[in-house]
Coordinates of C-alpha atoms in Angstrom, one line a residue:
Chain A
X1 CA -5.1 4.3 -106.8
X2 CA -5.6 0.7 -105.8
X3 CA -7.8 -2.4 -106.6
X4 CA -8.7 -5.5 -105.5
X5 CA -9.8 -8.2 -108.2
X6 CA -10.5 -11.9 -107.1
X7 CA -10.0 -14.7 -109.2
X8 CA -10.6 -18.7 -108.3
X9 CA -12.9 -21.6 -109.0
X10 CA -16.9 -20.1 -109.6
X11 CA -18.0 -23.7 -108.9
X12 CA -16.7 -26.5 -106.3
X13 CA -18.0 -29.7 -105.2
X14 CA -19.8 -30.4 -101.4
X15 CA -16.6 -32.0 -99.0
X16 CA -13.3 -30.0 -101.2
X17 CA -11.6 -26.9 -101.3
X18 CA -12.5 -23.2 -102.2
X19 CA -9.3 -21.5 -103.2
X20 CA -9.4 -18.0 -104.6
X21 CA -7.0 -15.2 -105.3
X22 CA -7.1 -11.5 -104.7
X23 CA -4.8 -9.5 -106.8
X24 CA -3.7 -6.3 -104.8
X25 CA -2.4 -2.9 -107.7
X26 CA -1.8 0.0 -106.7
X27 CA 0.6 -0.6 -103.0
X28 CA 3.2 -3.7 -102.6
X29 CA 1.0 -5.3 -99.7
X30 CA 3.9 -6.1 -97.9
X31 CA 4.6 -2.4 -97.0
X32 CA 2.2 -1.5 -95.7
X33 CA 0.6 -2.2 -92.2
X34 CA -2.7 -2.2 -93.4
X35 CA -5.3 -5.7 -93.5
X36 CA -5.7 -6.9 -96.1
X37 CA -9.5 -9.3 -95.8
X38 CA -12.1 -11.5 -96.4
X39 CA -15.7 -11.2 -96.2
X40 CA -18.1 -12.7 -97.7
X41 CA -22.4 -12.6 -98.4
X42 CA -24.5 -15.2 -99.6
X43 CA -27.7 -14.4 -101.9
X44 CA -29.6 -12.0 -100.4
X45 CA -27.7 -12.0 -97.3
X46 CA -25.7 -9.6 -95.3
X47 CA -21.4 -9.4 -94.7
X48 CA -19.6 -12.2 -92.3
X49 CA -16.5 -10.8 -91.6
X50 CA -13.9 -13.9 -92.6
X51 CA -10.6 -13.8 -91.6
X52 CA -8.1 -11.4 -91.5
X53 CA -3.8 -11.0 -92.6
X54 CA -2.0 -8.7 -91.7
X55 CA 1.7 -8.2 -94.0
X56 CA 3.9 -9.2 -91.3
X57 CA 2.2 -12.7 -92.1
X58 CA 0.0 -12.4 -89.2
X59 CA -3.3 -13.9 -89.5
X60 CA -6.9 -14.0 -87.9
X61 CA -10.3 -15.9 -88.4
X62 CA -14.4 -16.0 -87.8
X63 CA -14.4 -18.3 -85.2
X64 CA -17.4 -19.6 -86.3
X65 CA -15.7 -21.0 -89.4
X66 CA -14.5 -23.5 -87.3
X67 CA -10.7 -23.5 -88.3
X68 CA -12.0 -24.5 -91.7
X69 CA -10.1 -21.3 -93.6
X70 CA -6.6 -20.5 -94.3
X71 CA -5.6 -16.9 -95.5
X72 CA -2.3 -16.9 -96.8
X73 CA 0.0 -13.7 -98.7
X74 CA 2.2 -13.8 -101.4
X75 CA 4.0 -10.9 -101.8
X76 CA 5.5 -11.9 -105.0
X77 CA 2.7 -11.4 -107.4
X78 CA 1.6 -8.9 -104.8
X79 CA -1.9 -11.3 -103.9
X80 CA -3.2 -13.0 -101.1
X81 CA -5.4 -16.0 -100.5
X82 CA -7.9 -18.1 -99.4
X83 CA -8.4 -21.4 -98.3
X84 CA -11.8 -22.8 -96.9
X85 CA -11.9 -26.9 -96.8
X86 CA -15.4 -29.2 -96.6
X87 CA -17.0 -26.7 -97.7
X88 CA -20.7 -27.3 -98.0
X89 CA -24.1 -25.9 -99.8
X90 CA -23.9 -23.1 -97.0
X91 CA -20.3 -21.8 -98.1
X92 CA -22.1 -20.7 -101.6
X93 CA -22.0 -16.5 -101.6
X94 CA -20.0 -14.3 -103.1
X95 CA -16.9 -13.6 -102.2
X96 CA -14.9 -10.2 -101.2
X97 CA -11.5 -9.1 -100.8
X98 CA -10.5 -5.8 -99.0
X99 CA -8.2 -3.6 -97.7
X100 CA -8.0 -1.8 -94.2
X101 CA -7.9 -1.2 -90.8
X102 CA -8.8 -0.7 -87.3
X103 CA -9.1 3.5 -88.4
X104 CA -10.2 3.5 -91.3
X105 CA -12.2 0.4 -92.1
X106 CA -12.5 -1.7 -95.2
X107 CA -11.5 1.5 -98.0
X108 CA -11.1 -0.5 -100.4
X109 CA -13.2 -4.3 -102.0
X110 CA -12.7 -5.8 -104.7
X111 CA -15.7 -6.5 -107.1
X112 CA -16.7 -9.8 -105.7
X113 CA -16.6 -13.2 -106.8
X114 CA -19.4 -15.7 -107.1
X115 CA -18.2 -19.0 -105.5
X116 CA -21.2 -22.6 -106.0
X117 CA -20.8 -25.4 -103.9
X118 CA -22.8 -27.7 -105.5
X119 CA -22.0 -31.5 -107.0
Chain B
X1 CA -26.8 -14.3 -86.3
X2 CA -25.0 -11.0 -87.0
X3 CA -22.9 -10.2 -83.9
X4 CA -23.7 -6.7 -84.5
X5 CA -27.7 -6.5 -84.5
X6 CA -29.2 -3.3 -87.1
X7 CA -32.8 -3.1 -87.9
X8 CA -34.0 -5.1 -91.2
X9 CA -35.7 -1.9 -92.8
X10 CA -36.0 1.6 -92.2
X11 CA -38.0 4.0 -94.6
X12 CA -38.4 7.5 -94.9
X13 CA -39.8 10.2 -97.2
X14 CA -37.5 12.9 -99.7
X15 CA -36.8 14.9 -97.5
X16 CA -36.9 13.1 -93.9
X17 CA -34.2 12.0 -92.2
X18 CA -33.4 8.7 -90.7
X19 CA -31.4 7.2 -88.6
X20 CA -30.2 3.2 -88.6
X21 CA -29.0 1.9 -84.7
X22 CA -26.3 -0.7 -84.6
X23 CA -26.0 -2.4 -81.3
X24 CA -23.3 -4.6 -79.9
X25 CA -21.4 -5.4 -76.4
X26 CA -19.0 -4.3 -74.4
X27 CA -16.3 -6.9 -76.2
X28 CA -17.1 -4.7 -79.4
X29 CA -18.1 -1.4 -79.8
X30 CA -18.2 -0.9 -75.7
X31 CA -14.3 -2.1 -75.6
X32 CA -13.1 0.8 -77.6
X33 CA -13.5 0.1 -81.4
X34 CA -14.2 2.0 -83.4
X35 CA -17.8 1.8 -86.2
X36 CA -17.8 1.7 -89.7
X37 CA -20.5 2.4 -91.8
X38 CA -20.8 0.8 -95.5
X39 CA -23.5 1.0 -98.2
X40 CA -24.3 -1.6 -100.3
X41 CA -26.4 -1.7 -103.8
X42 CA -27.9 -4.4 -105.4
X43 CA -25.1 -6.7 -107.2
X44 CA -21.9 -4.1 -106.0
X45 CA -19.5 -4.3 -103.7
X46 CA -19.7 -2.1 -100.3
X47 CA -18.4 1.3 -99.9
X48 CA -17.1 3.0 -97.3
X49 CA -19.7 5.4 -95.9
X50 CA -18.2 6.5 -92.3
X51 CA -15.8 5.6 -90.9
X52 CA -13.6 5.8 -87.7
X53 CA -17.6 6.3 -85.7
X54 CA -17.6 9.6 -87.5
X55 CA -15.5 10.3 -89.8
X56 CA -16.9 10.5 -94.1
X57 CA -14.2 10.4 -96.7
X58 CA -13.9 12.4 -100.1
X59 CA -17.1 12.5 -102.3
X60 CA -19.8 11.3 -99.0
X61 CA -22.2 14.3 -98.8
X62 CA -22.6 15.2 -95.7
X63 CA -26.4 14.1 -95.2
X64 CA -24.6 11.7 -93.8
X65 CA -23.4 10.9 -90.4
X66 CA -22.5 8.9 -87.8
X67 CA -22.1 8.9 -84.1
X68 CA -21.0 6.4 -80.9
X69 CA -22.4 5.2 -78.0
X70 CA -21.5 3.1 -75.1
X71 CA -22.0 -0.1 -77.5
X72 CA -24.1 1.6 -79.2
X73 CA -23.8 3.9 -82.7
X74 CA -26.0 5.1 -85.3
X75 CA -26.4 6.5 -88.4
X76 CA -28.3 9.3 -89.7
X77 CA -29.6 10.7 -93.2
X78 CA -30.2 13.9 -93.5
X79 CA -32.5 15.3 -96.5
X80 CA -33.0 11.6 -97.6
X81 CA -33.0 11.8 -102.0
X82 CA -34.4 8.4 -103.8
X83 CA -30.4 7.6 -104.6
X84 CA -29.9 6.7 -100.8
X85 CA -32.3 3.4 -101.3
X86 CA -29.8 0.5 -100.6
X87 CA -28.7 -1.8 -97.8
X88 CA -26.6 -0.3 -94.8
X89 CA -24.2 -2.3 -92.7
X90 CA -22.0 -1.3 -89.4
X91 CA -18.8 -2.6 -88.3
X92 CA -16.3 -3.1 -85.8
X93 CA -14.5 -5.5 -84.0
X94 CA -14.5 -8.0 -81.2
X95 CA -12.0 -7.7 -78.0
X96 CA -13.1 -12.0 -77.4
X97 CA -11.6 -13.3 -81.0
X98 CA -8.1 -11.3 -81.3
X99 CA -10.0 -8.2 -83.0
X100 CA -11.6 -10.0 -85.7
X101 CA -13.9 -7.6 -87.8
X102 CA -17.7 -7.9 -87.4
X103 CA -21.1 -6.4 -88.6
X104 CA -24.8 -6.1 -88.2
X105 CA -26.7 -8.0 -90.4
X106 CA -27.7 -5.2 -92.2
X107 CA -30.3 -2.5 -93.4
X108 CA -32.8 -1.5 -96.1
X109 CA -33.8 2.0 -96.4
X110 CA -36.8 2.3 -98.8
X111 CA -37.3 5.8 -99.8
X112 CA -40.9 6.4 -100.2

């Protein structure tokens, strides 16, 4: 069974960089053609797609983040990561990692990690 | 502002049928990308409810169905039950941003 688990600092200061990891178990992250994505949800609000990385290393991002986001993959640890720089209070949210593809949607999700941006 | 437009809320009595619309444009739903639907309860991760416009993952009751036409999609729930009270999100992709994911703003379903 595929499982995903987010980890990282839960408190980040304004203007600093948010760094999260998603550890994948049950399937090698490098041997599939899935879309490994980050999605976030501010408290009481809807879902926002942040970006994705394919096992090929190709990435894509939400243009609204104005190039602040970067996603990378670490095949040796079966993880993929999110870095979001120059954070503000508006980046406070529950961050999810998920696996999906264009035809099947996001089938597997991590439980989410709440990240607060505050001094 | 979400890329896909959903009504903020819908409601229905137990046993009734409700529909939730999801409206996009020619570069996303209208470009031929599939629409997926998720159900989310407070404090939990979204759960895939409908994939590929009208397919149900294993374990999802057949009371849930999806459809797509042109630049819009719909989720229908028949035989409404109290346990269906949740938030529902549609999701697709947009070709103007190299196939990046896009979500609807979410719809809160209240079972009266």
